[in-house]
Tab-separated table of C-alpha atoms and ligand atoms in Angstrom:
chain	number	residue	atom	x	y	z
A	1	UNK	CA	182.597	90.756	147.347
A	2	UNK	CA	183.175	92.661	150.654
A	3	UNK	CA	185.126	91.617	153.065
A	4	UNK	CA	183.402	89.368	155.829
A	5	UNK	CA	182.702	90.754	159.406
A	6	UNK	CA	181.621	88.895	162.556
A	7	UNK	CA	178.168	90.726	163.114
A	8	UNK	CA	176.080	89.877	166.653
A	9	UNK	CA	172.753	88.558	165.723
A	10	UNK	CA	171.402	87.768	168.659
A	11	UNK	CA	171.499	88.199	172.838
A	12	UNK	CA	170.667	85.815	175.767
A	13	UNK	CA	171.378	86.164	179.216
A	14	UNK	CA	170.781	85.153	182.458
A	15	UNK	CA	170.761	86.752	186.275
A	16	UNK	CA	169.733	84.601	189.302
A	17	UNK	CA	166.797	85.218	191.075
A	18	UNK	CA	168.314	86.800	194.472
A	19	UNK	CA	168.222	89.941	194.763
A	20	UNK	CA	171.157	91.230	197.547
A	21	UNK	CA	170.418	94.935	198.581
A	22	UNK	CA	172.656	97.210	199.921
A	23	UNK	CA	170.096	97.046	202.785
A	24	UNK	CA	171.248	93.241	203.320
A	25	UNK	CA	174.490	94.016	202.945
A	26	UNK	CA	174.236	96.382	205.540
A	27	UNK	CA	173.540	93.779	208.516
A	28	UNK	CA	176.306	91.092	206.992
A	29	UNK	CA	179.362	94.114	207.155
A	30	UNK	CA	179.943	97.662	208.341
A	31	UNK	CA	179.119	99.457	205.096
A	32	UNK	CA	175.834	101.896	204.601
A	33	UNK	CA	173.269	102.068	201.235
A	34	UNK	CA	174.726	105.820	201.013
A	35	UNK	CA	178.327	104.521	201.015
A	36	UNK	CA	177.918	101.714	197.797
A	37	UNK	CA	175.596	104.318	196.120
A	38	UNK	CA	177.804	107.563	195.979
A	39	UNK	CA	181.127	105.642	195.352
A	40	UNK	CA	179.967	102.626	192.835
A	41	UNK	CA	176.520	103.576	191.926
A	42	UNK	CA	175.405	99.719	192.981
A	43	UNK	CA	171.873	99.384	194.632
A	44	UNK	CA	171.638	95.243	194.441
A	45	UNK	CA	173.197	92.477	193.149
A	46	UNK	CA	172.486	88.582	191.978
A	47	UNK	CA	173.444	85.740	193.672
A	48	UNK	CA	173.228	82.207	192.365
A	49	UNK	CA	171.845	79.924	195.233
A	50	UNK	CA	171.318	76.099	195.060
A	51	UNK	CA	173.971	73.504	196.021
A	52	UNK	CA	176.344	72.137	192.825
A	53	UNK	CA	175.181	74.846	190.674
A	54	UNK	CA	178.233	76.555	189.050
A	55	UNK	CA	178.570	79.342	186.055
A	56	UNK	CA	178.064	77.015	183.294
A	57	UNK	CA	174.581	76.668	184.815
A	58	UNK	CA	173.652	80.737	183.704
A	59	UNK	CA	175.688	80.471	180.871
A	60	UNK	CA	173.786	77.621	179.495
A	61	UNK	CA	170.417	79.423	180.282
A	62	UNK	CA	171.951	82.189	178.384
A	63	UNK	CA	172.784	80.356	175.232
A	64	UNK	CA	169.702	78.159	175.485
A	65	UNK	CA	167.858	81.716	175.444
A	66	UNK	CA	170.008	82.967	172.615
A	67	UNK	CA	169.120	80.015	170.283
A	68	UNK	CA	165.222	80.170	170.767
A	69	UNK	CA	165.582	83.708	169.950
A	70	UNK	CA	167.773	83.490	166.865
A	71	UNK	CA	165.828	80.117	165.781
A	72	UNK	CA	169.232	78.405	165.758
A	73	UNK	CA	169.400	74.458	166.196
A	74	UNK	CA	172.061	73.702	168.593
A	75	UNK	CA	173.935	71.120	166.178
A	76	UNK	CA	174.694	74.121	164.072
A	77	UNK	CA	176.704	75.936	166.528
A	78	UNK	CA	180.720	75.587	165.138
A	79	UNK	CA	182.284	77.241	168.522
A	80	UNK	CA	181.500	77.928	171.781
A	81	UNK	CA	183.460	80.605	173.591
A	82	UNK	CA	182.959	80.678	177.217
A	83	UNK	CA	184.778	84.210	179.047
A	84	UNK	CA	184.835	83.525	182.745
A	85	UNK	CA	187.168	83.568	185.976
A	86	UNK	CA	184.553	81.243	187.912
A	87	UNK	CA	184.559	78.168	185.934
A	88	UNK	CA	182.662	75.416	187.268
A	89	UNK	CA	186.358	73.252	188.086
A	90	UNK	CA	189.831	73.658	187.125
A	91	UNK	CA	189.197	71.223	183.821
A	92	UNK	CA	187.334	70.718	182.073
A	93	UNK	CA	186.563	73.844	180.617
A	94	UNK	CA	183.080	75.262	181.265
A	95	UNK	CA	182.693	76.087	177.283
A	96	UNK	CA	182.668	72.145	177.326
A	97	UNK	CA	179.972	71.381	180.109
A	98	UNK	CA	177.145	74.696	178.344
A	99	UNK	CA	177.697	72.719	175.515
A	100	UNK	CA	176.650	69.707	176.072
A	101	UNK	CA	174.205	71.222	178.285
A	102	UNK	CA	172.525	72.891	174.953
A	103	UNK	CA	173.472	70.003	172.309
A	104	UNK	CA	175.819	71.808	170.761
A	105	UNK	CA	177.300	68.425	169.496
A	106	UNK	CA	179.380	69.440	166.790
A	107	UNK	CA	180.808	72.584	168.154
A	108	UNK	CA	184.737	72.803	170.056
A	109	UNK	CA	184.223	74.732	172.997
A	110	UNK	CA	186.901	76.510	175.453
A	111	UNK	CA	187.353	79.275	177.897
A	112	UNK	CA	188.738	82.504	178.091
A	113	UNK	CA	190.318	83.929	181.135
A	114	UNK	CA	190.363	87.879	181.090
A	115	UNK	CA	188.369	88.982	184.258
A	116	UNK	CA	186.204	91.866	183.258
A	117	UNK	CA	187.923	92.456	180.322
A	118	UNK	CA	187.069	88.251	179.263
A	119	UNK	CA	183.777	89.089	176.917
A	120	UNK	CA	186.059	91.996	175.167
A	121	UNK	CA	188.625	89.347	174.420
A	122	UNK	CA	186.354	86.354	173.875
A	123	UNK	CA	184.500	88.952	170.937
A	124	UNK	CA	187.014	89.383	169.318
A	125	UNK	CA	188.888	86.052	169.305
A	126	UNK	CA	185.836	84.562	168.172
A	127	UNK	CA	184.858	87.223	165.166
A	128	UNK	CA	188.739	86.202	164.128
A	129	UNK	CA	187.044	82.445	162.789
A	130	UNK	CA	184.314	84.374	161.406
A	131	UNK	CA	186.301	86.820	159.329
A	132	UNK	CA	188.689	84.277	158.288
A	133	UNK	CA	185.452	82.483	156.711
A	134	UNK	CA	186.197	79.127	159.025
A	135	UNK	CA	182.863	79.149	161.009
A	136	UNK	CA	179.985	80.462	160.574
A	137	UNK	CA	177.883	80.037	163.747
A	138	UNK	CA	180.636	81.188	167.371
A	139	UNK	CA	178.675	81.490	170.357
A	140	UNK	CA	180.678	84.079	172.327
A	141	UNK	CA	179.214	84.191	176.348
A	142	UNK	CA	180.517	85.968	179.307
A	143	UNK	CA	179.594	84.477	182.986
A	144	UNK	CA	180.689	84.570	186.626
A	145	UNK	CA	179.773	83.470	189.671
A	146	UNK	CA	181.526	85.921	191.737
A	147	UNK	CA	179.645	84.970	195.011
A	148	UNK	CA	181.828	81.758	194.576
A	149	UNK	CA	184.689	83.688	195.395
A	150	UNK	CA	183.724	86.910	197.403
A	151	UNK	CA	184.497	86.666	201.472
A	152	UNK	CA	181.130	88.299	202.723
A	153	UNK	CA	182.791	89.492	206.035
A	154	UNK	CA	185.041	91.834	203.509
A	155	UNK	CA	183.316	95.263	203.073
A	156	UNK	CA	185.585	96.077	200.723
A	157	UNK	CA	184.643	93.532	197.688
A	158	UNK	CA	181.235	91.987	198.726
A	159	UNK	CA	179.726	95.281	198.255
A	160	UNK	CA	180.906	95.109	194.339
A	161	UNK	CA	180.247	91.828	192.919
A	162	UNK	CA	177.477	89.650	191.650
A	163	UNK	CA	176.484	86.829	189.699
A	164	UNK	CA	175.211	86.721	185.939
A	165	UNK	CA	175.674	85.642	182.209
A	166	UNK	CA	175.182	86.495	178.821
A	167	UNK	CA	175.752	84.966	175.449
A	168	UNK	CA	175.819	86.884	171.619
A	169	UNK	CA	175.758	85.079	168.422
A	170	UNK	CA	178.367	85.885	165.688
A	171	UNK	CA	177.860	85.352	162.550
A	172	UNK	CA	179.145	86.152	158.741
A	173	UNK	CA	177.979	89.394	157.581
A	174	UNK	CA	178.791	91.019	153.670
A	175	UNK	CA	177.137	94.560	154.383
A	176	UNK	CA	180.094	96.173	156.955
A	177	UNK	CA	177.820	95.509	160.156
A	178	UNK	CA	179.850	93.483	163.098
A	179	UNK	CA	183.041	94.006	164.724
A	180	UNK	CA	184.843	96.673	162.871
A	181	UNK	CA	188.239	97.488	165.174
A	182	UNK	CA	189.386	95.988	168.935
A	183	UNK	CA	192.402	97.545	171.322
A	184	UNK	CA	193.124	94.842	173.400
A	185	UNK	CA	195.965	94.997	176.534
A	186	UNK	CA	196.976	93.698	179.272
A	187	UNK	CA	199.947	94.117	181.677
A	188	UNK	CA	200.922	91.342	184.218
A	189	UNK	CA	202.390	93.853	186.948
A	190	UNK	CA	198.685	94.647	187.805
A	191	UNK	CA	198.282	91.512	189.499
A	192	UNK	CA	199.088	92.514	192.811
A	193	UNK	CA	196.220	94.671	193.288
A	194	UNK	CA	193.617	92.132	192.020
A	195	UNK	CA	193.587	88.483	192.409
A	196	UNK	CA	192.952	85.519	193.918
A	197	UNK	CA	195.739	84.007	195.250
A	198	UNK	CA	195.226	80.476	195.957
A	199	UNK	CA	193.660	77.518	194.314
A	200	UNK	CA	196.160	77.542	190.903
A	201	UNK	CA	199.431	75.880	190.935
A	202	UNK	CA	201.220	78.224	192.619
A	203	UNK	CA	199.143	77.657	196.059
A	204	UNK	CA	196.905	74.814	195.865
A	205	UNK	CA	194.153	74.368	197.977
A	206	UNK	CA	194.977	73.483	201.787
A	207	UNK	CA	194.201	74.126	205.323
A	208	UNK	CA	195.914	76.843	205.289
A	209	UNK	CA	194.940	78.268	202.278
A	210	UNK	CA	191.532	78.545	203.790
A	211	UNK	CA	192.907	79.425	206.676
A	212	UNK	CA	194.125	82.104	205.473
A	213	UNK	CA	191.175	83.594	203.075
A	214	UNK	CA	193.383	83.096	199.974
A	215	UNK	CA	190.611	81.438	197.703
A	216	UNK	CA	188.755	84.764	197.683
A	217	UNK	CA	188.870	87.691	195.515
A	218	UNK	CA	191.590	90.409	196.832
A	219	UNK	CA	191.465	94.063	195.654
A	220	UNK	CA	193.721	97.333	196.407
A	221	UNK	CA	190.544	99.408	195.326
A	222	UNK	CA	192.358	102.977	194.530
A	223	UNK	CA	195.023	101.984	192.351
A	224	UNK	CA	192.917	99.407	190.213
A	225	UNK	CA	190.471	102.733	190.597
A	226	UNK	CA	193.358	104.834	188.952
A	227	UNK	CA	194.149	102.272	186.333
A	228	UNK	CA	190.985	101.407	185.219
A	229	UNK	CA	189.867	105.441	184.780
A	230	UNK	CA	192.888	105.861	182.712
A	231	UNK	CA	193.322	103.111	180.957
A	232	UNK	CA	189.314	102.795	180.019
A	233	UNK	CA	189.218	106.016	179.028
A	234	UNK	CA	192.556	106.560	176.635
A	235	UNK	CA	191.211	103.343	174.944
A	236	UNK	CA	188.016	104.012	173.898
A	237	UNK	CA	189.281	107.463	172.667
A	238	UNK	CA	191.763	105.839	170.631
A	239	UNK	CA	189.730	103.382	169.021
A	240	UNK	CA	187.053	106.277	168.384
A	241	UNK	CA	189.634	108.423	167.123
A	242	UNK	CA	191.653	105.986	165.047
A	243	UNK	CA	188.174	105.138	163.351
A	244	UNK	CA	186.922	108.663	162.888
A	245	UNK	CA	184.408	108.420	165.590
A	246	UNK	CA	183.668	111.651	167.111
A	247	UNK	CA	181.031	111.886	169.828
A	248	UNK	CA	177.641	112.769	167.479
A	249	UNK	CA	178.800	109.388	165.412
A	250	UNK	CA	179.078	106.915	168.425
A	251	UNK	CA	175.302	105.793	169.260
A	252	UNK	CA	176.286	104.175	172.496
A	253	UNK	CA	179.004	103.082	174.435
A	254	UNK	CA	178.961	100.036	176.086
A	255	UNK	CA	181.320	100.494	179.485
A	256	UNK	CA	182.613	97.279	181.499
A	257	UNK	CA	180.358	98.200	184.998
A	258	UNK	CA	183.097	97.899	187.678
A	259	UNK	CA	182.198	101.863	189.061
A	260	UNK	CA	180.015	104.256	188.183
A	261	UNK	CA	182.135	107.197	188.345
A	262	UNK	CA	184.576	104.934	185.600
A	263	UNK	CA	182.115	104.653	183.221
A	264	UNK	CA	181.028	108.477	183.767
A	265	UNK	CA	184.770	109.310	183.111
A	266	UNK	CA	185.020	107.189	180.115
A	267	UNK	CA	181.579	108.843	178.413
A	268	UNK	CA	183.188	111.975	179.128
A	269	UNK	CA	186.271	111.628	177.543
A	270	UNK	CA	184.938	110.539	174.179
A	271	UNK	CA	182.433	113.462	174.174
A	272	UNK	CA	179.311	111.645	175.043
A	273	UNK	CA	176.170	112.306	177.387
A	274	UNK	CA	174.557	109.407	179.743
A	275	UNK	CA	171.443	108.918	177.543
A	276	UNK	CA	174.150	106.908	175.267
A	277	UNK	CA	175.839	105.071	177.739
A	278	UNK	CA	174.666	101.758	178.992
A	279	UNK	CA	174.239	100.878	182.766
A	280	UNK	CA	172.912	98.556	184.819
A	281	UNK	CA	175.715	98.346	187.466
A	282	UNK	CA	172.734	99.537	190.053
A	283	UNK	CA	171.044	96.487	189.336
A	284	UNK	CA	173.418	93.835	189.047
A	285	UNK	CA	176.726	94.903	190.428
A	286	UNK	CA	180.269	93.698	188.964
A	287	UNK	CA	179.485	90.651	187.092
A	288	UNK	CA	183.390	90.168	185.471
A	289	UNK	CA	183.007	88.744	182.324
A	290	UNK	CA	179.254	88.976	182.560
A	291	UNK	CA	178.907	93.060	182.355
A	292	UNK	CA	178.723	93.605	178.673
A	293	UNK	CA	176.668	91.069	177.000
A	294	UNK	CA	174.451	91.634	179.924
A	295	UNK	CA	174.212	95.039	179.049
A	296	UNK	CA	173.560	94.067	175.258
A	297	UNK	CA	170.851	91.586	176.778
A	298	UNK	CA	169.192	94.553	178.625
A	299	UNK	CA	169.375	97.562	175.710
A	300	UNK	CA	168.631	95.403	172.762
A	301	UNK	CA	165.525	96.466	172.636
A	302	UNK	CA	166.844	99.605	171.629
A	303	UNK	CA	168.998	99.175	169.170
A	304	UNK	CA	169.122	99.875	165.673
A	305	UNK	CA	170.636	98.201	162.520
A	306	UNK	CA	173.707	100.611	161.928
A	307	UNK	CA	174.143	102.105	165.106
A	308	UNK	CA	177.803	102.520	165.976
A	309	UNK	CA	178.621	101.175	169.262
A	310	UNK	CA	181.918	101.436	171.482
A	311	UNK	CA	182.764	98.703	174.021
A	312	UNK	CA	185.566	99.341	176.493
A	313	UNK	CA	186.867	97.250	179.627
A	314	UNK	CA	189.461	97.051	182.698
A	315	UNK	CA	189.737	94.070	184.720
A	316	UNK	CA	192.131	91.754	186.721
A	317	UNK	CA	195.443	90.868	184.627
A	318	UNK	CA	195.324	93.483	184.314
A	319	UNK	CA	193.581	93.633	181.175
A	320	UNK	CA	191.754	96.348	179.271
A	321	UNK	CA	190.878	97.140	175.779
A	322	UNK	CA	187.879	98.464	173.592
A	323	UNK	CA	186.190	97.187	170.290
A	324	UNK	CA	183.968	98.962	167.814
A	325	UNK	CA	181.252	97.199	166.486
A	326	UNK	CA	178.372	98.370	164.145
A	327	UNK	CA	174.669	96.421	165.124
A	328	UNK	CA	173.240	94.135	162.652
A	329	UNK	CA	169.496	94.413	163.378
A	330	UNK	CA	166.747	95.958	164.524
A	331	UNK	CA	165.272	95.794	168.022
A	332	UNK	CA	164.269	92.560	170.493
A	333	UNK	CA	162.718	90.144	168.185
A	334	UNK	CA	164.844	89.514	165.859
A	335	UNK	CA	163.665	87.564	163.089
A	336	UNK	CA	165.933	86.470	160.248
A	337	UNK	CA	164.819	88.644	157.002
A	338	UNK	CA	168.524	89.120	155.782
A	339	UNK	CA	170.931	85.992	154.946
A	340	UNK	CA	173.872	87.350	156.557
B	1	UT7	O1	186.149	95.265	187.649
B	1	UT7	C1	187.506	95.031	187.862
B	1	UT7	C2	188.240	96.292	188.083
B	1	UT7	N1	187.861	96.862	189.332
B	1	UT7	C3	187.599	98.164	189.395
B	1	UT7	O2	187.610	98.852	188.419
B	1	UT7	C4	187.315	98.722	190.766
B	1	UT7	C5	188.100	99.998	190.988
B	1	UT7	N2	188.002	100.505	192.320
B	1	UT7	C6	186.864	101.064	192.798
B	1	UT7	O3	185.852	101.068	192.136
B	1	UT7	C7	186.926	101.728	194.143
B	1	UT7	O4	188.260	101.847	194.551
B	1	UT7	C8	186.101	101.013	195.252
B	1	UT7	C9	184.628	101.133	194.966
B	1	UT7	C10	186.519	99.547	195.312
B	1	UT7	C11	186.371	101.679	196.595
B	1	UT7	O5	186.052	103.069	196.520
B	1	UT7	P1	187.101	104.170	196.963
B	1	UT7	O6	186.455	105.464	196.795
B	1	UT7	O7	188.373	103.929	196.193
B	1	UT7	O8	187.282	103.867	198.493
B	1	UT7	P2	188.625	103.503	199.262
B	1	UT7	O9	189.066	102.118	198.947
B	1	UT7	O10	189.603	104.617	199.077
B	1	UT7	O11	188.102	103.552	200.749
B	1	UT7	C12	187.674	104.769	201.350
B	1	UT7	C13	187.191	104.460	202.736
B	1	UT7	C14	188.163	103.639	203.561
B	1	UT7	O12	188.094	104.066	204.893
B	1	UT7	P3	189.207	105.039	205.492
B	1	UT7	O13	190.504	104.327	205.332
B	1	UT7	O14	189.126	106.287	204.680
B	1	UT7	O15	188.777	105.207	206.924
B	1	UT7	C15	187.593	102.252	203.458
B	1	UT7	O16	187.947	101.459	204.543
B	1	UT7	O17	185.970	103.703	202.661
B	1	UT7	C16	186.119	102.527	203.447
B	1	UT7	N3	185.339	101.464	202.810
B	1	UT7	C17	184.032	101.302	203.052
B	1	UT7	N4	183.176	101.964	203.846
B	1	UT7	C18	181.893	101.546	203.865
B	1	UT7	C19	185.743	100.528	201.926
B	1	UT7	N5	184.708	99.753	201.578
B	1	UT7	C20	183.634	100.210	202.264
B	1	UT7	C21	182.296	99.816	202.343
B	1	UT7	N6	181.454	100.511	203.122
B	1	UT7	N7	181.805	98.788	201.602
């Protein structure tokens, strides 16, 4: 028998009904529409209003959306992974509170802190209990709230971020579909230029803490810029290369959406044009851990059983890294013709 891979079977996701336009934006802080456009490629954003309502709130619509469309009961789920920097409190973990949200009742459930490189991490942590033939149903979801922790008066992050979720389903596949190869990394000196400073143990929550903005997110744009060009790039080259991959095999690539002039950089240094590369940073922004399987939620439609794709991230940590996966079905509605 072959050897068991964690394929994706389905997608869910979730985005909140405001829409924030760079035209709003532009009366809250001294930034223009032309400005966000030419340097991120961001047009609007979603933001999660309602008091009390916290990330496990979209990823829970995301997972409730992934189980109608697989036709999966929620007692069968084994594991719930939850990717996020935005949990709804310190502890428990969010992963707990989606599921009981969804009756998930017999399924362990924890998070994953990676920042925008969570869902990368998260994939392939959970295809791990899948390959080792543990489980055979891991929810893996992505989520933040970043307008949780994004100062409003600060031009040069509340232009970036927004709020969303998705979820994927893994399961056991025999034909060579699912995660094939990851590169993960991370490197601690990074944090400096990206991070939120108070609110752990190091600064708890005070006066001054809020006093002094420290519960908000804090980036040194240009060098994370530098990093994450590099460091995107060179991985998803060397996982294409160290699989064989040139650019005619790779069917899309599936880019973390901090910039849009990263993910053009990445595309180009693994040989491929933009009709194969996934966006939707103009629509939703930076969603951290909620960029890729939102990007899976909004291409499924178009993909193909077989098709090769190549994920790659950068985020806070830092962290980075790049998986290649091969899709296990065919198009939006997915209906379950193979036993996999
Ligand atoms: O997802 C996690 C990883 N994060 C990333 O990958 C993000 C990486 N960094 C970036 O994408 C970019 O650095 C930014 C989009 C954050 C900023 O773009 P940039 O081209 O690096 O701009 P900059 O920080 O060098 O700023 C250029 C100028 C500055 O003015 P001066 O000093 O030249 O007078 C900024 O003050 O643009 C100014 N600026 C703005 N102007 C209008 C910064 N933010 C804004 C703004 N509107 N929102």
């Amino acid at each position: 028998m072959s050897r068991i891979r964690a394929a994706i079977t389905g997608v869910g996701g979730y985005v909140p009904d405001y829409i924030l336009t760079n035209q709003e934006l532009e009366k809250m802080v001294d930034t223009s529409d032309e400005w966000i456009t030419t340097r991120t490629g961001i047009k609007e954003r979603r933001i999660l209003k309602g008091e009390g309502l916290g990330t496990s709130f979209m990823v829970s619509k995301a997972v409730k959306e992934l189980l109608d469309k697989t036709r999966t009961r929620p007692e069968e789920i084994d594991l719930i992974i939850v990717a996020t920097i935005t949990p709804d409190m310190p502890f428990p973990a969010t992963a707990n509170l989606v599921a009981d949200e969804v009756g998930a009742v017999n399924a362990f459930s924890y998070d994953l802190a990676a920042a925008c490189s969570g869902f990368l991490y998260a994939l392939t942590t959970g295809a791990k209990f899948i390959e080792a033939g543990t489980y055979k149903k891991v929810i893996v979801a992505g989520g933040d709230k970043m307008s949780s922790i994004i100062n409003y008066k600060d031009r040069t992050t509340c232009v970036i971020f927004g709020d969303g979720a998705g979820a994927v389903l893994l399961e056991p596949n025999y034909e060579d579909l699912g995660l094939i190869d990851s590169i993960l990394r991370s490197d601690g000196s990074g944090a400096v230029y990206l991070n939120m400073k108070a609110g752990g143990s190091r600064i708890p929550a005070s006066h001054a803490s809020v006093d002094a903005n420290l519960h908000y997110v804090f980036q040194d744009g240009q060098p994370v810029f530098k990093f994450a060009v590099t460091k995107m790039a060179e991985v998803a080259a060397e996982i294409a290369e160290r699989n064989h991959l040139s650019g005619e095999d790779i069917d899309w690539l599936v880019p973390h959406q901090a910039n849009k002039r990263i993910i053009d950089a990445t595309a180009a240094r693994i040989g491929l044009n933009s009709d194969k590369v996934m966006m939707n940073i103009e629509r939703y922004g930076n969603t951290t851990a909620g960029t890729l399987p939102l990007l899976l939620w909004d291409y499924e439609g178009q993909l193909k059983k077989g098709d090769n794709l190549i994920f790659a991230a950068f985020g806070g940590g830092f962290t980075w890294g790049a998986s290649y996966l091969r899709w296990a079905y065919d198009g939006i509605h997915f209906t379950r013709k193979t036993n996999f």
